[in-house]
Coordinates of C-alpha atoms in Angstrom, one line a residue:
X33 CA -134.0 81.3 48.3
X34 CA -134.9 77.9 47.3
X35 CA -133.3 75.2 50.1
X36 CA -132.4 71.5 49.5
X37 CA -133.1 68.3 52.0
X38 CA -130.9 65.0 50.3
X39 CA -132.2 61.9 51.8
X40 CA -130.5 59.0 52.2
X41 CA -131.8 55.6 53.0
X42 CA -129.0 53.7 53.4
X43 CA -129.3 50.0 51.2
X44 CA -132.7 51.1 50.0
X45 CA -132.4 49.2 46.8
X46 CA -134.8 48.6 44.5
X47 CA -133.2 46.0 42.3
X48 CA -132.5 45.9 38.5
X49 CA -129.0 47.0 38.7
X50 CA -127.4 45.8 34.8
X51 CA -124.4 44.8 36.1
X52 CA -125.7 42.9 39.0
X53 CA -124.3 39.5 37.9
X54 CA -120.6 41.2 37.8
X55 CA -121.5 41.2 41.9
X56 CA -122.7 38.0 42.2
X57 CA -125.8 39.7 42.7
X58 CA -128.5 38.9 39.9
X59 CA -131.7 39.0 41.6
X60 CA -131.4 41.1 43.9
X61 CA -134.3 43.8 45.0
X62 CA -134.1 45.0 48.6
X63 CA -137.5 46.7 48.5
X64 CA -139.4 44.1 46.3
X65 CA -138.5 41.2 48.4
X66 CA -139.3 42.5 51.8
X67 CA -142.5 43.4 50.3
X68 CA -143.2 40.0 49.0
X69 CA -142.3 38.8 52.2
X70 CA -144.7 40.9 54.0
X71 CA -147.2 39.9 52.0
X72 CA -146.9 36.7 52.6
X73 CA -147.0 37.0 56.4
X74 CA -143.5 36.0 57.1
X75 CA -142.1 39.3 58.4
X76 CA -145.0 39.4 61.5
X77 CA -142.0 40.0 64.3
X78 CA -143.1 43.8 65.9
X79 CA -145.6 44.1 62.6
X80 CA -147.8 42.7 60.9
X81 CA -149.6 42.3 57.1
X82 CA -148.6 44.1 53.7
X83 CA -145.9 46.4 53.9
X84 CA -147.4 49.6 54.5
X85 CA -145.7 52.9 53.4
X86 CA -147.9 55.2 52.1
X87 CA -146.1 58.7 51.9
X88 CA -142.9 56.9 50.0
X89 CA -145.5 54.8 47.9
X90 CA -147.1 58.2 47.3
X91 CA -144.1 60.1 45.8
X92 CA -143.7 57.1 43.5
X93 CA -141.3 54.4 45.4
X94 CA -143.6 51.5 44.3
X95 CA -143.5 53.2 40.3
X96 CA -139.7 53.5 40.6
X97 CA -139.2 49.8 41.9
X98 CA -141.3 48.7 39.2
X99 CA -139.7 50.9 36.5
X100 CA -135.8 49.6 37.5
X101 CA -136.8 45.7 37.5
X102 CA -140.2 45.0 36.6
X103 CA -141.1 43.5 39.7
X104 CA -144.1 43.7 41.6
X105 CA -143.8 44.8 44.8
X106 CA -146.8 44.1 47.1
X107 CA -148.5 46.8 48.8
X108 CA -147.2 49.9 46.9
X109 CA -149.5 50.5 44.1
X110 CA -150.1 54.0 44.8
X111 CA -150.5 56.8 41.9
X112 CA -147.4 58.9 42.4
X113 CA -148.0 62.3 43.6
X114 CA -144.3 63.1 43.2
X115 CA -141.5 63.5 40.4
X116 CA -139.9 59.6 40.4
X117 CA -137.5 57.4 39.0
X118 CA -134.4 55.1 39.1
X119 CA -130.8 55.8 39.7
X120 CA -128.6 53.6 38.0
X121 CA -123.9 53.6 39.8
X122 CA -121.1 53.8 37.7
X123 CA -118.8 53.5 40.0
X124 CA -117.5 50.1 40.5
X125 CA -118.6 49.4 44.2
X126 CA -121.1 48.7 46.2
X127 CA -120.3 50.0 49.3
X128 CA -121.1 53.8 51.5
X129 CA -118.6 55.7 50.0
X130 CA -118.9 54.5 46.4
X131 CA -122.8 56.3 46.7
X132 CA -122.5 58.5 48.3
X133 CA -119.3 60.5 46.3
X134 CA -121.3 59.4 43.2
X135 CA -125.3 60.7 44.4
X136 CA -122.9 64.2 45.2
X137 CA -121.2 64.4 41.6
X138 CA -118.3 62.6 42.0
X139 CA -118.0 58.8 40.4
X140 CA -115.0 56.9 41.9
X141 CA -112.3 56.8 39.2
X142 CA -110.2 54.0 40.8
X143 CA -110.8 50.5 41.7
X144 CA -111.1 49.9 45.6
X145 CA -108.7 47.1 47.3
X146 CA -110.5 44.4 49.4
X147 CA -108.9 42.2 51.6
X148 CA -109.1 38.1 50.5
X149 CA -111.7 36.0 52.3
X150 CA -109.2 34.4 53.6
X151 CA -107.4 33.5 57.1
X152 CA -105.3 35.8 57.7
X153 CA -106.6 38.2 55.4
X154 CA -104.6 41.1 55.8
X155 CA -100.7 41.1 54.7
X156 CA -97.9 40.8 57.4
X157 CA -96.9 44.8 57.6
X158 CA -100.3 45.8 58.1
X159 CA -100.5 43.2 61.4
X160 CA -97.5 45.0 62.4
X161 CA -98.6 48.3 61.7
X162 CA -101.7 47.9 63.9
X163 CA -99.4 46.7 66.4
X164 CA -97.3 49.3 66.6
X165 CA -99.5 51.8 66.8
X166 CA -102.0 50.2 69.2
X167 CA -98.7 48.8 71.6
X168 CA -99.9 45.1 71.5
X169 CA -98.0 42.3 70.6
X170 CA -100.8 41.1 67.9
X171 CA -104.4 41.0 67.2
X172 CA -107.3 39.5 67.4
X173 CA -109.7 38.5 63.7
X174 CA -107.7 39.4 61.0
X175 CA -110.7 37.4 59.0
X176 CA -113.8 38.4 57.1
X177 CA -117.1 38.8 59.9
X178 CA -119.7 40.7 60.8
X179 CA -119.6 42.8 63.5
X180 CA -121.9 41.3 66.4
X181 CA -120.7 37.6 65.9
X182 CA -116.7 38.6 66.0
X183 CA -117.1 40.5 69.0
X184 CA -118.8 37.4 70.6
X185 CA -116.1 35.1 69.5
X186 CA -113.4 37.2 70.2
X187 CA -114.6 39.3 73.4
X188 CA -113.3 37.6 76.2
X189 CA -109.7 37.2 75.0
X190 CA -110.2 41.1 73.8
X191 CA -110.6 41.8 77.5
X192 CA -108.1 39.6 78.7
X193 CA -105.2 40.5 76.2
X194 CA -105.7 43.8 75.1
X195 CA -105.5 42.9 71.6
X196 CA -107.5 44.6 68.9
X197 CA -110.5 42.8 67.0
X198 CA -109.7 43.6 63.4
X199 CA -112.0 42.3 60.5
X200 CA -113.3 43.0 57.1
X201 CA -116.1 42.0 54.5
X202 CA -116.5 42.5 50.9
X203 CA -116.6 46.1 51.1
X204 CA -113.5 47.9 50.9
X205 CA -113.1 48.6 54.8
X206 CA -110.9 47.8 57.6
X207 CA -112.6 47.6 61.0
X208 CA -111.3 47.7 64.5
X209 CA -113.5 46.8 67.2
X210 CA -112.1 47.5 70.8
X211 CA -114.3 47.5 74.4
X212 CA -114.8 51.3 75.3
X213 CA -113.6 50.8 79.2
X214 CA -110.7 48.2 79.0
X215 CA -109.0 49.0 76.0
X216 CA -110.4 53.1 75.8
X217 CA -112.9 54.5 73.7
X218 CA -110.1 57.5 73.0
X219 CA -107.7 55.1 72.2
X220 CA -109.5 53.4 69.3
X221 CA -110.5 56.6 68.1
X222 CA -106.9 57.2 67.8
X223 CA -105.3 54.1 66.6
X224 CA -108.1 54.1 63.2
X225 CA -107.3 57.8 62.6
X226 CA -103.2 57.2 62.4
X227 CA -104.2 54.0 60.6
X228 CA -106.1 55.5 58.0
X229 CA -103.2 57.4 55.9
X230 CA -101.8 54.1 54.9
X231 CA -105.0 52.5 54.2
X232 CA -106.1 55.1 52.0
X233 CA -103.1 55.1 50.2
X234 CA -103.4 51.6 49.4
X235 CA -107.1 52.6 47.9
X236 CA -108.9 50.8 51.0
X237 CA -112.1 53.2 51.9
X238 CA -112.6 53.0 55.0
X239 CA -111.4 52.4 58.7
X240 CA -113.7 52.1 61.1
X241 CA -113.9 52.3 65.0
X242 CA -116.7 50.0 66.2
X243 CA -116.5 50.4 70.1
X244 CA -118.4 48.2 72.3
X245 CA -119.2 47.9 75.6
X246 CA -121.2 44.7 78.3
X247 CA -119.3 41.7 79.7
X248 CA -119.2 38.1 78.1
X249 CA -122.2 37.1 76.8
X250 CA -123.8 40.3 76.7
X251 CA -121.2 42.5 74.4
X252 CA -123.1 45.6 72.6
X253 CA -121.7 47.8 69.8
X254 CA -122.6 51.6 71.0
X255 CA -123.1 54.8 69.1
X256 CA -119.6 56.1 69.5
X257 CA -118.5 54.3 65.9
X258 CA -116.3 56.6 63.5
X259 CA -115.8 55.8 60.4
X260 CA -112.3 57.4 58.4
X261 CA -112.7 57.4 54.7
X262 CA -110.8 58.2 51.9
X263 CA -111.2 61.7 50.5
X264 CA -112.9 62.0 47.6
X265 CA -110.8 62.8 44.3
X266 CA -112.9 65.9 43.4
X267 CA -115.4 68.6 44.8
X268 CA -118.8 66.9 45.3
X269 CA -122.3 69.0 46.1
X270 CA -121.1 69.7 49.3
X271 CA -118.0 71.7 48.4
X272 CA -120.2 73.2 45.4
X273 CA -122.8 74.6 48.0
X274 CA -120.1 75.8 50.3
X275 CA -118.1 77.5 47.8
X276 CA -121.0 78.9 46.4
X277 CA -121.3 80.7 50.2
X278 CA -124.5 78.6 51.1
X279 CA -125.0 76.9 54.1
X280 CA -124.2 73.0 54.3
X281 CA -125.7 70.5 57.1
X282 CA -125.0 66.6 56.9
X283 CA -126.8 64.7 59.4
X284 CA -125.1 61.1 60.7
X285 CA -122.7 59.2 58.4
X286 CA -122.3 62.2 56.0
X287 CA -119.8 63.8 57.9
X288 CA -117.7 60.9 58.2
X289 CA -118.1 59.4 54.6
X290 CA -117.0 62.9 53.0
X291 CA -114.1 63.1 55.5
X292 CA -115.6 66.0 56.8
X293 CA -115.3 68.5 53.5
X294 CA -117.6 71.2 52.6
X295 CA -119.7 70.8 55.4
X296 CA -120.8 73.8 57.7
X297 CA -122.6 72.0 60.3
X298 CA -122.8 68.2 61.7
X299 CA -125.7 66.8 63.6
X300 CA -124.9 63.5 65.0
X301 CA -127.3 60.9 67.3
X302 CA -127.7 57.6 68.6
X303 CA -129.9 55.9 66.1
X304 CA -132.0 56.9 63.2
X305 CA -134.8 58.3 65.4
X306 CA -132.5 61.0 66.8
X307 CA -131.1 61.7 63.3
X308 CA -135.0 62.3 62.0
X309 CA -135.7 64.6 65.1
X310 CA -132.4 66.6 63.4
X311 CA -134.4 67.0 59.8
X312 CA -137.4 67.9 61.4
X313 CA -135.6 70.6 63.1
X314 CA -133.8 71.3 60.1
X315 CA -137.0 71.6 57.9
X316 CA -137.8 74.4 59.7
X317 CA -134.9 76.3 61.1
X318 CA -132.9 75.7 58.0
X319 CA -131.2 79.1 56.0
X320 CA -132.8 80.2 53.1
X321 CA -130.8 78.8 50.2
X322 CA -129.2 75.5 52.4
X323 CA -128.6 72.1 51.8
X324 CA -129.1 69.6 54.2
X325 CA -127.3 65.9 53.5
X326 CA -128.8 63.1 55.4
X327 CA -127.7 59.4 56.0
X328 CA -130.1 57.1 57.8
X329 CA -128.1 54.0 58.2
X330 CA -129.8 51.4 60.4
X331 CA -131.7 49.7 57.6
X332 CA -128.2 48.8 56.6
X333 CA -126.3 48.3 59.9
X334 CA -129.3 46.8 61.5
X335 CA -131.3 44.8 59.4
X336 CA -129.6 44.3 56.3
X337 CA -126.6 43.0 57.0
X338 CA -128.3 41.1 59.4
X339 CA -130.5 39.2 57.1
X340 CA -133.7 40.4 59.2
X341 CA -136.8 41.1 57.4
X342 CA -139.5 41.7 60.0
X343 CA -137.0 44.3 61.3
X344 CA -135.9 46.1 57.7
X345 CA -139.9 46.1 57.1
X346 CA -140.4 47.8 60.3
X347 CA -137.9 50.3 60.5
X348 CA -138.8 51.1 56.5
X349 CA -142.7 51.8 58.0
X350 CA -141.4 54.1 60.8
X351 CA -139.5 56.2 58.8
X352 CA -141.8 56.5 56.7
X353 CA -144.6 58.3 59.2
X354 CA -142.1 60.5 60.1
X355 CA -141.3 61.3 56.4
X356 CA -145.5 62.2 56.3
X357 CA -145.2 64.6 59.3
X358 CA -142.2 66.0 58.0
X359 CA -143.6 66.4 54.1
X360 CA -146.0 69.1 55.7
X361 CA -143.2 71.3 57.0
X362 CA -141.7 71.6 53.6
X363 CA -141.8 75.7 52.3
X364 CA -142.8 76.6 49.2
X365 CA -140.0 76.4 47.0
X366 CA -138.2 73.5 49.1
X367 CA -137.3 70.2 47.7
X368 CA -136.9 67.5 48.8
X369 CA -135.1 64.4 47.1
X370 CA -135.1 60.7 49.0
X371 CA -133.0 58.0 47.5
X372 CA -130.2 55.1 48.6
X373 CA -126.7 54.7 48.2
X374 CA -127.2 50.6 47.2
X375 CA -129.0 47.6 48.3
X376 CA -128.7 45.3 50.9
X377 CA -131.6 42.5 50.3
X378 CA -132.3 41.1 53.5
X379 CA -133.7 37.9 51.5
X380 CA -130.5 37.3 49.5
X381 CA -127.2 34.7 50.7
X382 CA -124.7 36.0 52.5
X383 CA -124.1 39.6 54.8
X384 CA -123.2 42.1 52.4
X385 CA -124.9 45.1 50.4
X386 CA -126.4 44.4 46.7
X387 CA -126.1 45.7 43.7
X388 CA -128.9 47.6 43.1
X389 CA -130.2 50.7 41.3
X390 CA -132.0 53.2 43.9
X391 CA -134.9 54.9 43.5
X392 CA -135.3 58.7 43.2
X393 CA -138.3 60.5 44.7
X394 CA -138.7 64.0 44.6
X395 CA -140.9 66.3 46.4
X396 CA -141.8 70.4 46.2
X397 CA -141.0 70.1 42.3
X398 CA -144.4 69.0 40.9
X399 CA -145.6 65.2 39.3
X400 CA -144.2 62.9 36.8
X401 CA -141.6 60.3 36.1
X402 CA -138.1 60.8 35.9
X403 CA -137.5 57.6 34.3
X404 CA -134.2 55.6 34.8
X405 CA -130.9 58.1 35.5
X406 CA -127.5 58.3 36.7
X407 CA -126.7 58.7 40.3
X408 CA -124.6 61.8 39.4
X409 CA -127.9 63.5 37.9
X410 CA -129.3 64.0 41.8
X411 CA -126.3 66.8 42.2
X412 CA -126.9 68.4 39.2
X413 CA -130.2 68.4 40.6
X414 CA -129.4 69.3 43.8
X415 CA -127.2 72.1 42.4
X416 CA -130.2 73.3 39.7
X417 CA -132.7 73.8 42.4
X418 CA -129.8 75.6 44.5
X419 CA -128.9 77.7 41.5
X420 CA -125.7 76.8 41.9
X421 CA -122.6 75.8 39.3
X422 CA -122.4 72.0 39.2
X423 CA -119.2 70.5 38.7
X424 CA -119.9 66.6 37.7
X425 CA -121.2 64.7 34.8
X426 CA -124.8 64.8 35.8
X427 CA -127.7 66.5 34.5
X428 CA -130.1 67.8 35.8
X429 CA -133.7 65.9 36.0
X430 CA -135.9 69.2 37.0

């Protein structure tokens, strides 16, 4: 039986999305830009020269950048070996979950909630709410920030009050960070997972625990984040391949994005090294007829929202030799589908993702162009190669 690897590369964009503007994001092209930027010898931090990624370029990641904006991206000009594309979203959203439920079947049918961008910037009864449930007499945020630079502002008065670090940004998420010793990494664990009912019901996607650990002046976020999101409002791939009796695997995120449904096994690590050691393990111990769902989120988390080009470059060149090594393992009658959930364009303003279309590289199922599709038509896919029933909108592209 034919078996399925999904790969995600989370805020992979590729630019061209037709609705960027509505995002404030006209312009944007995650993979176009960092390559210009290589080119032009201003990402040289841990690299150097032209962005070099030869087995993506080969299954047609150049071609599909090309194909959803017309730009030029420097350094992928390879012939494509592989069946190629661009996936255009639906869903209005440009955030994980938003993706993710769409790249499995399932468009979002509702508009998400986001918090104002302003300070405070979450209502009165959801202060107390945290409060209650966390035992503190308030918190600590309650703004729009990034991650690293909240916990510096906000550490030391963390440790010395007990308080909670809540934030936001202009995805649809509610984050709590907390110090793993002195407030308990259990205890945050808890306090986001009897916060998340409410959330959800007020159409916010996510809460999510960001623990850290280190002293002041040296605070660092650890591996122990969970993220609670909103269950999705219909069966998606995953809960077509379980029902269908085949065997599921979602390595990193996916577990937590899909809160957790129609999966059979989860595979967790500390970074996106670890989570490639579980596909190579996967690509050959995986059942006959399986579908394996993978998230490799530290282009996103790392470099994206970070702004940090030399680093996005370098961690898009690592991944892809181990995507080489592990195109050779591949069996007959395996594919093999790589794509991304959004953009995040290191060289645009701000901290957040982009709107983007995503490209769609295929390989184990021949040459040619796919041309510009929907996100929902990778299921279908998905669920065609499986020879499984499909439940969503999509068609498939094989």
């Amino acid at each position: 039986m034919s078996r399925a690897f999904l790969v995600v590369m989370d805020s992979v964009g590729i630019g061209g999305a037709p609705d960027a503007a509505d995002f404030g994001d006209a312009g944007a092209n995650t993979l176009a830009h960092i390559a210009a930027e290589c080119a032009a010898g201003r990402a040289e931090v841990g690299r150097s020269g032209p962005l070099r990624l030869p087995h993506l370029d080969g299954l047609g990641l150049g071609a599909a950048c090309r194909l959803a904006s017309g730009a030029e991206v420097p350094g992928l000009t390879a012939a494509p070996s592989g069946r190629w594309g661009a996936a255009t979203e639906v869903s209005r959203g440009k955030d994980t979950p938003s993706g993710h439920w769409e790249l499995a079947g399932v468009p979002v049918p509702w508009d998400w909630t986001y918090f104002p961008d302003t300070q405070p910037a979450f209502p009165e009864a959801l202060v107390a709410e945290v409060c209650r449930l966390a035992g503190t007499a308030g918190i600590l945020g309650n703004c729009h920030a990034s991650g690293i630079p909240i916990i510096e502002r906000h550490g030391a008065e963390h440790l010395r009050s007990g308080w909670p670090i809540c934030y936001t940004s202009a995805d649809s998420v509610f984050q709590i960070a907390a110090h793993e010793e002195s407030f308990g990494l259990d205890r945050l664990i808890a306090l986001c997972a009897a916060l998340a009912p409410s959330l959800h019901a007020m159409k916010v996607g996510r809460v999510i625990a960001r623990p850290f650990t280190g002293q002041v002046g040296a605070f660092q976020r650890t591996a122990n984040r969970r993220d609670f999101a909103i269950a999705p409002p219909a069966p998606t791939l995953l809960d077509w391949a379980a029902s269908a009796g085949r065997m599921t695997h979602a390595i990193g995120k996916i577990g937590d994005i899909f809160s957790h449904r129609g999966i059979g096994r989860l595979h967790k690590g500390k970074d996106d090294l670890a989570l490639f050691d579980h596909l190579d393990r996967l690509v050959a111990e995986a059942e006959p007829g399986s579908l394996t769902f993978a998230n490799f989120v530290e282009f996103d988390s790392l470099y994206g929202h970070r702004r940090d080009v030399a680093g996005y470059a370098r961690a898009l060149e690592v991944f892809d030799s181990r995507v080489g090594t592990f195109l050779t393992r591949l069996r007959p009658g395996d594919l093999a589908l790589f794509t991304a959930d959004h953009g995040n364009d290191p060289t645009f303003r701000g901290t957040e993702h982009t709107r983007e279309r995503v490209p769609v590289l295929a390989a184990g199922v021949g040459a040619g162009e796919i041309g510009l599709c929907a996100f929902t038509d990778m299921a279908a896919s998905v669920a065609a190669h499986l020879g499984i029933p499909a439940q969503g909108p999509g068609r498939s592209f094989l």
